[in-house]
Amino acid sequence: GENVEQHPSTLSVQEGDSAVIKCTYSDSASNYFPWYKQELGKRPQLIIDIRSNVGEKKDQRIAVTLNKTAKHFSLHITETQPEDSAVYFCALFGFQKLVFGTGTRLLVSP
Amino acid sequence: EAQVTQNPRYLITVTGKKLTVTCSQNMNHEYMSWYRQDPGLGLRQIYYSMNVEVTDKGDVPEGYKVSRKEKRNFPLILESPSPNQTSLYFCASSDRGPNEKLFFGSGTQLSVL
């Protein structure tokens, strides 16, 4: 089945810095790439998603970019704030299934 | 309020004692799924259902059963729990399929002693 690799596993930044999380995959037929945020003790929640016919999507301070040729997609968070601290999961839809990455723990220090 | 309701939130049990984790959604979603979350492994799919009476295995189905007799409910059954099933479980639903926004339940922390 499809596999998605997510890096880094942990990321520490200072408030106001940018954070980038990258996921790579192998199935060229994958066509849906969501990102979920999970705050400590809470459920995962969708924060942004992108489909394969689009190269970039933005929503305020977060953006997702997709490079289909290189088979990777990334989450970009600008002007990070302490409330951005959470675990972020990438996912992709391939082989008729949604597969999640292993997660990135983001810590934003004031 | 649109939501996915999971019960219980916490469960401690012993090896071999059958248990059921309930999941219910009030959004008339067709797609429902169960995941387990373990440190360093992310979210792994156990079973999913595309509609009533239609269920299929995910990536880690061994030791689990599900049923989808009604559209709103998708219970997860552990017939004979073992310690390696100690995990955080999430139920999720979406309107039509896994390539749409998933709405997650609040999770069930299961410990099998």
Coordinates of C-alpha atoms in Angstrom, one line a residue:
Chain A
G1 CA 0.0 0.0 0.0
E2 CA 0.9 3.7 0.0
N3 CA 3.4 5.0 2.4
V4 CA 4.0 8.5 3.5
E5 CA 7.2 9.8 5.3
Q6 CA 6.9 12.9 7.4
H7 CA 9.8 15.0 8.6
P8 CA 10.9 16.2 11.0
S9 CA 9.4 14.3 13.9
T10 CA 10.0 17.3 16.3
L11 CA 10.4 20.9 15.5
S12 CA 11.1 23.7 17.9
V13 CA 10.9 27.4 16.9
Q14 CA 10.7 30.8 18.5
E15 CA 7.5 32.7 18.4
G16 CA 7.3 34.7 15.1
D17 CA 9.5 32.3 13.2
S18 CA 8.3 30.1 10.3
A19 CA 7.9 26.4 10.5
V20 CA 7.9 23.9 7.6
I21 CA 6.9 20.2 7.7
K22 CA 7.5 18.0 4.7
C23 CA 5.9 14.7 3.6
T24 CA 7.1 12.5 0.8
Y25 CA 5.1 9.7 -1.0
S26 CA 5.5 7.2 -3.7
D27 CA 2.1 6.7 -5.4
S28 CA 1.8 9.1 -8.3
A29 CA -2.0 8.5 -8.4
S30 CA -2.5 10.1 -5.0
N31 CA -4.7 13.1 -5.4
Y32 CA -5.8 14.5 -2.0
F33 CA -3.4 15.8 0.6
P34 CA -4.8 17.0 4.0
W35 CA -3.1 18.2 7.1
Y36 CA -4.5 17.6 10.6
K37 CA -3.5 19.4 13.8
Q38 CA -3.8 17.6 17.1
E39 CA -3.5 19.7 20.3
L40 CA -2.5 17.9 23.5
G41 CA -5.3 15.6 24.6
K42 CA -7.6 16.6 21.8
R43 CA -8.8 15.1 18.6
P44 CA -7.2 15.7 15.2
Q45 CA -8.7 18.5 13.2
L46 CA -8.3 19.4 9.6
I47 CA -6.5 22.7 9.1
I48 CA -5.9 22.7 5.4
D49 CA -6.0 20.4 2.4
I50 CA -5.0 20.4 -1.2
R51 CA -5.9 18.4 -4.3
S52 CA -3.5 17.3 -7.0
N53 CA -4.7 19.9 -9.6
V54 CA -3.4 22.8 -7.4
G55 CA 0.2 23.6 -6.5
E56 CA -0.4 25.8 -3.5
K57 CA -3.1 26.8 -1.1
K58 CA -3.1 29.4 1.6
D59 CA -5.3 30.1 4.6
Q60 CA -4.1 33.1 6.6
R61 CA -0.8 32.0 8.3
I62 CA -0.8 28.5 7.0
A63 CA -0.1 27.2 3.5
V64 CA 0.4 23.9 1.8
T65 CA 2.5 23.3 -1.3
L66 CA 2.5 20.3 -3.5
N67 CA 5.2 19.1 -5.9
K68 CA 3.7 16.2 -7.8
T69 CA 6.8 15.6 -9.9
A70 CA 9.0 15.2 -6.8
K71 CA 6.2 13.6 -4.9
H72 CA 6.3 15.7 -1.8
F73 CA 4.0 18.2 -0.1
S74 CA 4.7 20.6 2.7
L75 CA 3.0 22.6 5.4
H76 CA 4.2 26.1 6.0
I77 CA 3.2 28.1 9.1
T78 CA 4.3 31.7 9.2
E79 CA 4.6 34.1 12.2
T80 CA 4.2 31.1 14.6
Q81 CA 2.4 31.6 17.9
P82 CA 2.4 29.5 21.1
E83 CA -1.1 28.2 20.2
D84 CA 0.4 26.6 17.1
S85 CA 2.1 24.1 19.4
A86 CA 0.6 20.7 18.6
V87 CA 1.3 17.5 16.6
Y88 CA 0.7 17.9 12.9
F89 CA -0.1 15.0 10.7
C90 CA 0.1 14.9 6.9
A91 CA -2.1 12.4 5.0
L92 CA -2.7 11.4 1.5
F93 CA -5.5 9.6 -0.4
G94 CA -4.1 6.7 -2.4
F95 CA -5.0 3.1 -3.2
Q96 CA -8.5 4.1 -2.2
K97 CA -7.3 4.7 1.4
L98 CA -6.3 7.7 3.5
V99 CA -2.8 7.1 4.9
F100 CA -1.4 9.3 7.7
G101 CA 2.2 10.3 8.3
T102 CA 3.8 9.6 11.7
G103 CA 3.4 13.2 12.9
T104 CA 5.5 16.2 13.8
R105 CA 5.5 17.7 17.2
L106 CA 5.8 21.5 16.9
L107 CA 6.8 23.5 19.9
V108 CA 6.6 27.3 19.7
S109 CA 8.5 29.0 22.5
P110 CA 7.5 32.6 23.5
Chain B
E1 CA -24.3 20.6 17.0
A2 CA -22.6 18.4 14.3
Q3 CA -20.4 15.9 16.1
V4 CA -18.9 12.4 16.3
T5 CA -19.5 10.9 19.8
Q6 CA -17.3 8.2 21.1
N7 CA -17.7 6.3 24.4
P8 CA -16.1 5.6 26.7
R9 CA -13.3 8.2 26.9
Y10 CA -11.2 5.9 29.1
L11 CA -11.3 2.2 29.6
I12 CA -9.2 -0.2 31.6
T13 CA -9.8 -3.9 31.1
V14 CA -8.1 -7.3 31.4
T15 CA -6.9 -9.6 28.7
G16 CA -9.7 -11.6 27.1
K17 CA -12.7 -9.6 28.3
K18 CA -14.8 -8.6 25.4
L19 CA -15.4 -4.9 25.0
T20 CA -17.2 -2.5 22.6
V21 CA -16.3 1.1 21.9
T22 CA -19.3 3.0 20.5
C23 CA -19.2 5.7 17.8
S24 CA -22.1 7.7 16.6
Q25 CA -22.3 10.7 14.2
N26 CA -25.2 13.0 13.6
M27 CA -24.2 14.5 10.3
N28 CA -25.7 11.8 8.1
H29 CA -22.2 10.9 6.9
E30 CA -21.8 7.8 4.6
Y31 CA -18.1 7.2 5.5
M32 CA -16.9 6.1 8.9
S33 CA -13.6 4.8 10.1
W34 CA -11.6 3.6 13.1
Y35 CA -8.0 4.5 13.8
R36 CA -5.6 3.7 16.5
Q37 CA -2.9 6.1 17.5
D38 CA 0.4 4.9 19.0
P39 CA 3.5 7.0 19.7
G40 CA 5.8 7.3 16.7
L41 CA 3.3 5.4 14.4
G42 CA 0.8 8.1 13.7
L43 CA -2.8 7.2 12.9
R44 CA -3.3 3.7 11.5
Q45 CA -6.7 2.6 10.1
I46 CA -8.3 -0.4 11.6
Y47 CA -11.6 -0.7 9.7
Y48 CA -13.7 1.5 7.6
S49 CA -17.3 1.6 6.2
M50 CA -18.4 3.3 3.0
N51 CA -22.1 2.9 3.9
V52 CA -24.6 0.8 5.8
E53 CA -23.7 -2.9 5.8
V54 CA -20.5 -2.1 3.9
T55 CA -17.3 -2.6 5.9
D56 CA -13.7 -3.3 4.9
K57 CA -10.3 -3.9 6.5
G58 CA -7.8 -1.1 7.0
D59 CA -4.1 -1.6 7.7
V60 CA -4.3 -3.1 11.2
P61 CA -7.6 -5.1 11.4
E62 CA -6.3 -8.1 13.4
G63 CA -8.2 -8.6 16.7
Y64 CA -11.0 -6.1 15.9
K65 CA -14.5 -6.3 14.5
V66 CA -16.9 -3.7 13.4
S67 CA -20.5 -3.5 12.2
R68 CA -22.6 -0.8 10.4
K69 CA -26.2 -1.7 10.8
E70 CA -27.3 1.9 10.9
K71 CA -25.8 4.9 9.1
R72 CA -25.1 6.8 12.3
N73 CA -23.4 4.1 14.4
F74 CA -20.1 2.3 13.8
P75 CA -19.1 0.3 17.0
L76 CA -15.6 -1.2 17.4
I77 CA -15.5 -4.6 19.0
L78 CA -12.6 -6.3 20.7
E79 CA -13.7 -9.9 21.2
S80 CA -10.6 -10.9 23.2
P81 CA -8.4 -7.9 24.0
S82 CA -4.7 -8.3 24.4
P83 CA -2.1 -5.9 25.9
N84 CA -0.8 -5.0 22.4
Q85 CA -4.2 -3.4 21.8
T86 CA -3.5 -0.8 24.5
S87 CA -3.8 2.4 22.5
L88 CA -5.7 5.6 21.8
Y89 CA -8.6 5.0 19.5
F90 CA -10.4 7.5 17.3
C91 CA -13.6 7.1 15.3
A92 CA -14.0 9.5 12.3
S93 CA -16.6 10.2 9.7
S94 CA -16.9 12.2 6.4
D95 CA -19.7 13.0 4.1
R96 CA -18.9 10.6 1.3
G97 CA -15.4 9.2 1.6
P98 CA -11.8 9.3 2.9
N99 CA -10.8 12.0 0.4
E100 CA -12.9 14.6 2.2
K101 CA -12.6 16.3 5.6
L102 CA -12.7 13.8 8.4
F103 CA -14.5 14.7 11.6
F104 CA -13.0 12.9 14.6
G105 CA -14.5 11.7 17.8
S106 CA -12.9 12.7 21.1
G107 CA -10.9 9.5 21.4
T108 CA -10.9 6.4 23.7
Q109 CA -7.8 5.6 25.7
L110 CA -7.8 1.8 26.2
S111 CA -5.5 0.0 28.5
V112 CA -5.5 -3.9 28.4
L113 CA -3.8 -5.4 31.4

